[in-house]
Amino acid sequence: MRLPALAIAAGLGLASLHAAAQQAPVVTEAPLRAHLSFLADDLFEGRGTGQRGGDLAVRYLETQAAIIGLKPLAGGGYRMPVKIEGTRLLANSVVRFDANGKSITPQTGSEIVFGTAGGKADVTIDAPLVFVGYGAIAPEEKWDDYKGVDMKGKILVMMVNDPQPTAAEPNRFAGKAYTYYGRWLYKYEEAVRQGAAGVLLIHTTPSASYPWSVPANGFSHERFHLAGAGNPLEGWLQEDTARALFAAAGFDLDALRAQAETREFRPVDLKTSVHAEVHSAIRQIEQFNVAGIVPGSDAKLKAQAVVYSAHWDHLGMDEDVRREDRSDHTWNGAIDNASGAAALLAMAAEAVKHPAKRTQVFLWPAAEEQGLLGSAAYVQNPAWPLAQTTADLNLDSMNFVGLTRDIGVAGAERSSLYEAAGAVARKMGLKLAPAIPDLSGAYFRADHFNFAKAGVPAFNVGSAVFSGDGHFEFVRDPAPSAARLVAFKKDYHQVSDEYHADWDLSGMVQQAQFTLNLGYAVGNAPAMQSWKAGDAFGKVKR
């Protein structure tokens, strides 16, 4: 029996529709570029935490989430509140050191930066200064810089980074790579646990992996913390200032640094008193993570989820600048991280058309630049149970210089995500970028790390800033492309991180597509992702 032509056509149409429904989602450049240029515009005033620009960014993201068709959270909206305490140092604050009858008052901004995270508007401290090496307690390394010495009420001065590898122990503290013990966040946290009155980190560009301008800019703005107990005094000392201070006290900084490279190191009383007067304007604010959901298509697996994340905030703008001041006071954060926020919007628009078996959660955390605060709040109160979250794939500071033949997956090797990423790369005609030592501690500097600490396999996909050391293989004009990527480091956390209409976003689209494809690979996989032996950060049951 022959079917009528109309029925045949209808049948073919249904088949085509079915085939289309099975196609993988395709990220396109036009919406990504539009979101990027808009989020990085001066209109958003640098998307600062606790500033009008941040409120505008949240409103834009939740509006776009609704337009795209992401499902709202259980309460019916897309916002997740984050309680934050903001502190702004006042001009009458001072830190003075007295050693051997000499009084040293470093210049705030150029020689020392400091503030409080203890929640008090006025803090006066008179305390002894103690050098504690790297300030690390790492049982797995048989390392303890404190040796049980009581640090209550003392000001601790310490180095950033980790104890360095030796010929006898080339892999201690991950060799030349950073561990979490090397991060400023850990050192501040450990000072709180030690009951210290404060902590000052000695800055060098090699040890911190960024210039003095980064902490100087950070402390010149209002700083933020999750509500709770922090250090009464915390900050950074410029290396030359620290060297002069140690010399005035009768100590050689380099000699003490050498001692601190051994397990036998003990805290050193620098015979120096610190007088600090820290006056701050303090306010309690509510910021918001933004999140939306694509429900899974599988009756069983939809109870599990894959998370895509990209923070929306940057450093904002100087709110006390006079209107007639025509200089640039807006930290637009085009690459860091309007790029990631825009990419997630472009990815979500395609994901809603093609649900994976597992649920997909699109998350824009707040206050990443203030110490990963939004993602820390998320893992404390997640939109999806962490035990049922298979992975977090984070985007932060994306590729803006063109197509590559490889993709950066630093940190994925800690879990089964590495094998999944390799399979996705092969299907896309890509290869995984060569592994390089994590000299800047990049794995611990973006929102995925809070997921990792909570036990969820996670990594940052192909960061342009932290992985852009010229090792990517670019398809077009490889040398100039690599040079532009490396050159961006001078724009990192500067007002010069602005959008340029002539950017080649083909590599950014490629990176977003890879991330989405990887999300579908783990979202459709028979089993959840898992940590490799010895690399689980958290203890959540999975």
XYZ file of C-alpha atoms in Angstrom:
542
model
C 0.000 0.000 0.000
C 1.430 3.369 -0.996
C 1.165 6.182 1.504
C -0.188 9.498 0.295
C 2.525 12.027 -0.531
C 1.370 14.273 2.325
C 1.722 11.440 4.812
C 5.211 10.643 3.517
C 6.208 14.270 3.831
C 4.756 14.426 7.317
C 6.620 11.289 8.263
C 9.877 12.684 6.933
C 9.240 15.897 8.842
C 8.743 14.015 12.097
C 11.894 12.015 11.458
C 13.839 15.202 10.794
C 12.494 16.779 13.933
C 13.460 13.702 15.922
C 16.949 13.758 14.416
C 17.285 17.444 15.201
C 16.266 16.778 18.785
C 19.109 14.296 19.084
C 21.767 16.689 17.803
C 24.272 18.025 20.274
C 23.751 21.656 21.294
C 25.873 24.125 19.339
C 27.197 27.303 20.952
C 27.201 30.287 18.593
C 29.280 33.439 18.710
C 26.629 36.133 18.268
C 24.876 35.751 21.639
C 28.163 35.148 23.438
C 29.673 38.341 22.031
C 26.526 40.329 22.748
C 26.422 39.221 26.396
C 30.168 39.810 26.784
C 30.168 43.323 25.354
C 27.138 44.269 27.442
C 28.351 42.838 30.763
C 31.752 44.509 30.261
C 30.236 47.874 29.376
C 30.769 50.909 31.609
C 27.034 50.731 32.246
C 27.707 47.836 34.637
C 30.372 49.837 36.495
C 32.726 46.881 36.823
C 30.089 44.639 38.453
C 31.461 45.393 41.902
C 30.415 43.499 45.009
C 28.080 45.659 47.052
C 27.833 48.240 44.270
C 25.061 49.258 41.895
C 26.886 47.592 38.992
C 26.758 44.254 40.783
C 23.017 44.640 41.322
C 22.576 45.394 37.617
C 24.583 42.305 36.664
C 22.411 40.069 38.853
C 19.253 41.579 37.383
C 20.560 41.034 33.862
C 21.562 37.429 34.497
C 18.288 36.428 36.107
C 16.335 38.119 33.315
C 18.365 36.298 30.685
C 17.952 33.008 32.561
C 14.190 33.433 32.376
C 14.262 34.412 28.682
C 16.468 31.411 27.879
C 14.045 29.101 29.616
C 16.114 27.904 32.547
C 13.896 26.589 35.317
C 13.961 28.646 38.514
C 15.073 27.326 41.885
C 12.754 25.776 44.442
C 11.643 29.169 45.743
C 10.533 30.275 42.289
C 13.392 32.642 41.430
C 16.978 32.519 40.228
C 18.679 34.264 43.149
C 20.574 32.605 45.997
C 21.394 35.054 48.829
C 24.979 35.421 50.049
C 25.447 37.266 53.367
C 28.620 39.323 53.172
C 30.420 41.790 55.409
C 32.104 44.713 53.657
C 35.009 46.676 55.136
C 36.655 49.798 53.753
C 39.858 51.051 55.366
C 39.731 54.662 56.501
C 42.576 57.120 55.921
C 43.429 57.547 59.615
C 44.549 53.901 59.883
C 48.219 53.136 60.479
C 50.607 50.267 61.191
C 53.891 51.074 62.970
C 56.781 48.770 63.812
C 59.212 49.465 66.686
C 62.498 47.543 66.641
C 65.761 48.271 68.470
C 64.651 51.791 69.187
C 63.776 52.432 65.551
C 60.254 53.290 64.471
C 59.167 52.242 60.989
C 55.823 53.343 59.545
C 55.396 51.875 56.038
C 53.498 53.905 53.456
C 50.027 52.464 52.990
C 49.503 51.375 49.409
C 53.109 51.329 48.198
C 54.835 49.522 51.090
C 52.031 47.883 53.050
C 48.358 47.111 52.518
C 46.109 46.020 55.341
C 42.578 45.842 56.644
C 40.391 43.941 59.065
C 38.150 40.930 58.668
C 37.195 40.716 62.323
C 33.955 42.684 62.073
C 34.947 45.629 64.296
C 34.999 49.183 62.975
C 37.858 50.254 65.256
C 40.730 47.945 66.116
C 43.805 48.870 68.144
C 46.560 46.285 68.434
C 49.845 46.282 70.334
C 51.490 42.938 69.790
C 54.824 41.216 69.157
C 55.823 40.284 65.602
C 56.657 36.639 64.906
C 58.065 35.132 61.699
C 56.394 31.768 61.037
C 58.010 30.757 57.753
C 55.326 29.573 55.356
C 52.713 29.452 58.114
C 51.712 25.921 57.102
C 50.555 22.867 59.021
C 50.536 19.920 56.580
C 50.378 16.551 58.367
C 50.708 14.591 55.117
C 54.028 16.377 54.544
C 55.085 15.991 58.176
C 55.296 19.779 58.244
C 54.403 22.192 61.059
C 55.686 25.755 61.010
C 54.118 26.534 64.396
C 55.559 23.673 66.482
C 52.906 24.190 69.137
C 54.072 27.710 70.004
C 51.195 29.842 71.319
C 50.354 32.497 68.717
C 47.430 34.055 70.526
C 47.542 37.822 70.386
C 50.604 37.976 68.113
C 51.101 39.404 64.646
C 52.372 36.728 62.263
C 54.540 37.561 59.267
C 54.996 34.804 56.692
C 55.913 33.916 53.147
C 53.451 33.029 50.422
C 53.764 29.884 48.286
C 54.935 26.495 49.646
C 58.192 25.009 50.917
C 60.228 24.378 47.793
C 61.263 20.938 46.495
C 64.763 19.657 47.162
C 67.033 17.116 45.474
C 66.154 14.660 48.228
C 62.420 15.459 48.036
C 61.625 16.675 44.517
C 57.893 16.159 45.034
C 57.348 17.661 48.461
C 54.399 20.059 48.441
C 53.721 18.988 44.815
C 57.195 19.943 43.637
C 57.324 23.352 42.002
C 53.535 23.472 41.701
C 51.380 25.347 44.192
C 49.324 23.570 46.830
C 46.514 25.083 48.848
C 48.996 25.648 51.695
C 50.656 28.253 49.479
C 47.553 30.379 48.970
C 46.915 33.576 50.873
C 43.447 32.307 51.756
C 44.866 29.290 53.580
C 47.412 31.432 55.429
C 44.742 33.835 56.638
C 42.541 30.903 57.670
C 45.395 29.271 59.615
C 46.155 32.546 61.410
C 42.537 32.599 62.611
C 42.851 29.002 63.824
C 46.033 29.958 65.678
C 44.232 32.786 67.468
C 46.619 35.411 66.107
C 45.944 39.124 66.380
C 46.874 39.502 62.738
C 48.856 38.274 59.762
C 51.042 39.975 57.149
C 52.231 38.207 53.999
C 55.571 39.062 52.398
C 54.955 39.779 48.729
C 57.263 38.833 45.903
C 56.054 38.549 42.334
C 57.542 35.041 41.823
C 56.085 33.630 45.039
C 52.663 35.223 44.661
C 52.634 34.795 40.843
C 51.315 38.346 40.428
C 52.756 41.838 40.956
C 52.319 44.091 43.976
C 49.587 45.967 42.111
C 47.189 43.043 42.597
C 47.008 43.112 46.427
C 47.446 46.900 46.337
C 44.370 47.277 44.124
C 42.440 44.705 46.134
C 43.024 46.467 49.467
C 42.343 49.899 47.986
C 38.744 48.821 47.385
C 36.140 47.776 49.865
C 36.942 44.193 50.873
C 34.407 41.502 51.618
C 34.094 38.373 53.709
C 31.373 35.909 54.529
C 29.884 36.992 57.829
C 31.961 35.395 60.586
C 35.250 35.653 62.415
C 38.311 36.699 60.429
C 41.626 38.248 61.413
C 41.547 41.584 63.285
C 44.466 42.638 61.060
C 45.500 41.107 57.748
C 47.496 42.362 54.825
C 50.696 42.282 52.771
C 54.193 43.720 53.116
C 56.180 44.737 50.057
C 59.419 42.698 50.014
C 61.804 45.652 50.361
C 59.778 46.904 53.308
C 59.938 43.507 54.974
C 63.692 43.305 54.352
C 64.273 46.712 55.961
C 62.039 45.815 58.890
C 63.865 42.538 59.542
C 67.239 44.303 59.268
C 66.171 46.947 61.789
C 65.308 44.139 64.169
C 68.720 42.532 63.642
C 67.618 39.694 61.372
C 68.452 38.758 57.808
C 65.297 38.020 55.833
C 67.024 35.689 53.393
C 68.674 33.711 56.202
C 65.293 33.219 57.885
C 63.786 32.214 54.568
C 66.440 29.536 54.224
C 65.645 28.229 57.704
C 61.968 28.117 56.797
C 62.713 25.637 53.983
C 63.384 22.904 56.562
C 61.072 20.860 58.773
C 63.166 21.884 61.771
C 62.127 25.539 61.450
C 60.576 27.059 64.540
C 58.775 30.414 64.863
C 61.145 33.357 65.346
C 60.314 36.210 67.706
C 61.515 39.255 65.775
C 61.863 41.356 68.949
C 59.626 43.881 67.262
C 56.408 45.398 68.542
C 53.553 46.273 66.246
C 51.166 49.124 66.906
C 48.161 49.080 64.591
C 45.164 51.369 64.463
C 42.681 49.993 61.967
C 39.610 52.122 61.377
C 37.044 50.839 58.909
C 33.623 51.561 57.544
C 31.760 48.272 57.923
C 28.451 47.252 56.428
C 26.427 44.065 56.135
C 25.189 43.411 52.628
C 23.314 40.755 50.737
C 24.660 39.669 47.366
C 23.272 36.962 45.135
C 24.453 33.948 43.252
C 22.299 33.413 40.179
C 21.331 29.873 39.179
C 18.959 28.176 36.765
C 18.212 24.563 35.950
C 17.732 22.328 32.925
C 15.964 19.230 34.314
C 17.396 15.888 33.272
C 15.580 13.658 30.798
C 16.258 10.294 32.455
C 13.778 9.183 35.086
C 16.553 7.978 37.404
C 19.617 10.025 36.493
C 17.798 13.377 36.630
C 18.180 13.160 40.419
C 21.883 13.859 39.806
C 23.359 17.017 38.296
C 26.317 18.566 36.560
C 27.105 22.191 37.437
C 28.557 24.803 35.081
C 29.848 27.886 36.890
C 31.304 31.313 36.050
C 31.454 34.230 38.479
C 29.726 37.461 37.482
C 31.622 39.954 39.659
C 34.744 42.021 39.165
C 36.323 44.907 41.120
C 33.689 47.555 40.432
C 34.564 51.229 40.508
C 35.807 53.880 42.900
C 32.573 55.271 44.279
C 34.167 58.363 45.808
C 35.574 59.691 42.527
C 34.443 63.202 41.607
C 32.255 63.349 38.511
C 34.616 65.813 36.817
C 37.501 63.357 37.174
C 37.836 62.015 33.614
C 40.382 59.278 34.343
C 39.294 55.626 34.231
C 38.100 54.344 37.584
C 36.064 51.379 36.353
C 37.446 47.856 36.542
C 35.294 46.459 33.719
C 36.541 42.872 33.990
C 35.828 41.975 30.369
C 37.935 38.822 30.333
C 37.774 38.330 34.101
C 34.989 37.372 34.067
C 32.338 38.817 31.755
C 33.725 36.251 29.314
C 32.763 33.273 31.465
C 29.420 34.749 32.526
C 28.536 35.432 28.879
C 29.659 31.981 27.771
C 27.375 30.347 30.355
C 24.416 32.294 29.019
C 25.196 31.182 25.458
C 25.632 27.579 26.618
C 22.430 27.590 28.673
C 20.421 28.861 25.688
C 21.381 25.706 23.802
C 21.163 23.328 26.757
C 17.491 24.052 27.363
C 16.767 22.731 23.852
C 18.609 19.471 24.464
C 18.296 18.143 28.025
C 20.957 15.693 29.160
C 20.067 12.607 31.159
C 21.278 14.295 34.319
C 20.059 17.692 35.423
C 22.223 20.659 34.417
C 22.700 23.566 36.816
C 23.991 26.874 35.451
C 25.533 28.888 38.282
C 26.853 32.466 38.326
C 28.532 32.921 41.753
C 28.977 36.296 43.410
C 32.093 37.748 45.037
C 34.690 35.441 43.527
C 37.168 38.299 43.450
C 36.732 38.708 47.211
C 37.922 35.179 48.006
C 35.499 32.784 46.254
C 32.716 33.876 48.603
C 29.723 33.106 46.382
C 30.798 29.558 45.617
C 31.675 29.021 49.287
C 28.124 30.045 50.184
C 26.754 27.794 47.436
C 28.440 24.633 48.728
C 27.116 25.444 52.203
C 23.570 25.637 50.833
C 23.546 24.174 47.296
C 20.753 24.293 44.763
C 21.430 20.605 44.165
C 22.728 18.158 46.818
C 26.504 17.891 46.552
C 26.318 14.141 47.038
C 24.251 14.046 43.841
C 26.463 16.486 41.902
C 28.717 14.643 39.479
C 31.015 17.556 38.585
C 31.524 21.314 38.472
C 32.958 22.737 35.243
C 34.111 26.311 35.764
C 34.841 29.051 33.236
C 36.961 32.023 34.264
C 38.948 34.366 31.993
C 38.460 32.800 28.588
C 40.382 32.651 25.319
C 39.916 35.832 23.250
C 42.677 35.383 20.644
C 41.426 32.668 18.301
C 41.053 28.951 17.665
C 43.413 26.454 19.244
C 44.271 22.861 18.468
C 44.262 21.939 22.153
C 42.338 22.697 25.320
C 43.585 23.364 28.847
C 42.264 21.022 31.538
C 44.677 21.682 34.403
C 43.348 20.025 37.545
C 41.156 17.538 35.701
C 43.845 14.884 36.202
C 42.816 14.730 39.856
C 39.618 12.924 38.888
C 37.945 10.840 36.192
C 37.124 14.140 34.469
C 40.516 13.914 32.766
C 39.596 10.802 30.819
C 36.182 12.254 29.987
C 37.827 15.480 28.792
C 40.243 13.535 26.614
C 37.416 11.657 24.917
C 35.512 14.897 24.260
C 38.627 16.576 22.898
C 39.259 13.740 20.451
C 35.714 13.939 19.130
C 36.220 17.669 18.538
C 39.536 17.134 16.774
C 41.409 18.637 19.721
C 43.996 17.343 22.129
C 44.549 18.136 25.764
C 47.116 20.868 26.323
C 50.412 19.635 27.784
C 50.467 19.498 31.553
C 52.618 22.191 33.153
C 53.431 22.741 36.845
C 50.784 24.839 38.556
C 53.224 27.589 39.505
C 50.531 30.173 40.231
C 48.195 27.975 42.284
C 45.546 28.389 39.603
C 43.635 25.330 40.771
C 42.964 27.014 44.098
C 42.081 30.442 42.724
C 38.702 29.952 41.058
C 35.206 28.933 42.134
C 35.552 25.266 41.225
C 37.921 24.825 44.183
C 35.115 25.210 46.722
C 33.339 22.344 44.981
C 36.548 20.305 45.099
C 36.990 20.996 48.828
C 33.429 19.789 49.325
C 34.137 16.537 47.460
C 32.790 17.295 43.970
C 35.193 16.599 41.051
C 35.846 20.007 39.526
C 38.280 22.075 37.505
C 38.582 25.313 35.542
C 38.388 24.744 31.786
C 41.160 26.350 29.715
C 41.739 29.615 31.588
C 43.243 32.317 29.368
C 44.860 34.127 32.297
C 46.262 31.288 34.351
C 46.932 28.770 31.562
C 47.916 31.295 28.923
C 51.666 30.814 29.114
C 52.132 30.340 25.380
C 51.805 26.555 25.374
C 48.503 26.448 23.505
C 48.685 25.605 19.815
C 46.823 28.315 17.935
C 45.345 27.584 14.521
C 45.967 31.049 13.049
C 49.002 33.340 13.567
C 50.193 31.149 16.466
C 53.033 33.360 17.695
C 51.051 36.651 17.792
C 48.071 34.857 19.354
C 50.200 33.370 22.093
C 51.853 36.729 22.668
C 48.477 38.485 23.035
C 47.353 35.876 25.532
C 50.497 36.219 27.621
C 50.388 40.016 27.338
C 46.949 40.037 28.939
C 48.589 39.406 32.294
C 49.450 43.113 32.432
C 45.690 43.820 32.202
C 44.757 41.296 34.910
C 42.879 43.137 37.686
C 43.536 46.472 36.008
C 41.174 49.033 34.510
C 42.593 48.017 31.106
C 40.677 44.706 31.154
C 38.097 46.119 28.737
C 36.124 44.646 25.831
C 37.426 45.184 22.294
C 35.138 44.682 19.323
C 37.993 43.319 17.206
C 38.614 40.343 19.485
C 38.588 36.982 17.708
C 36.079 35.032 19.810
C 36.264 31.818 17.794
C 38.494 30.325 20.488
C 36.087 31.430 23.206
C 33.221 29.744 21.389
C 35.397 26.649 21.007
C 36.148 26.663 24.731
C 32.471 27.088 25.628
C 31.526 24.301 23.226
C 34.119 21.973 24.724
C 32.829 22.718 28.234
C 29.236 22.081 27.218
C 30.200 18.887 25.389
C 32.073 17.701 28.462
C 29.043 18.526 30.577
C 26.910 16.350 28.337
C 29.474 13.559 28.415
C 29.418 13.413 32.211
C 25.719 14.279 32.287
C 24.907 11.214 30.162
C 27.555 8.843 31.559
C 26.349 5.662 33.305
C 28.222 6.519 36.530
C 29.081 9.691 38.406
C 32.584 11.145 38.218
C 35.056 10.190 40.930
C 38.317 11.374 42.461
C 41.486 9.454 41.843
C 43.180 7.827 44.813
C 44.663 10.409 47.150
C 43.101 13.389 45.404
C 39.705 13.764 47.085
C 39.452 17.167 48.772
C 36.218 16.611 50.638
C 34.495 13.913 52.619
C 30.982 14.169 51.222
C 29.442 10.761 50.579
C 28.812 10.173 46.904
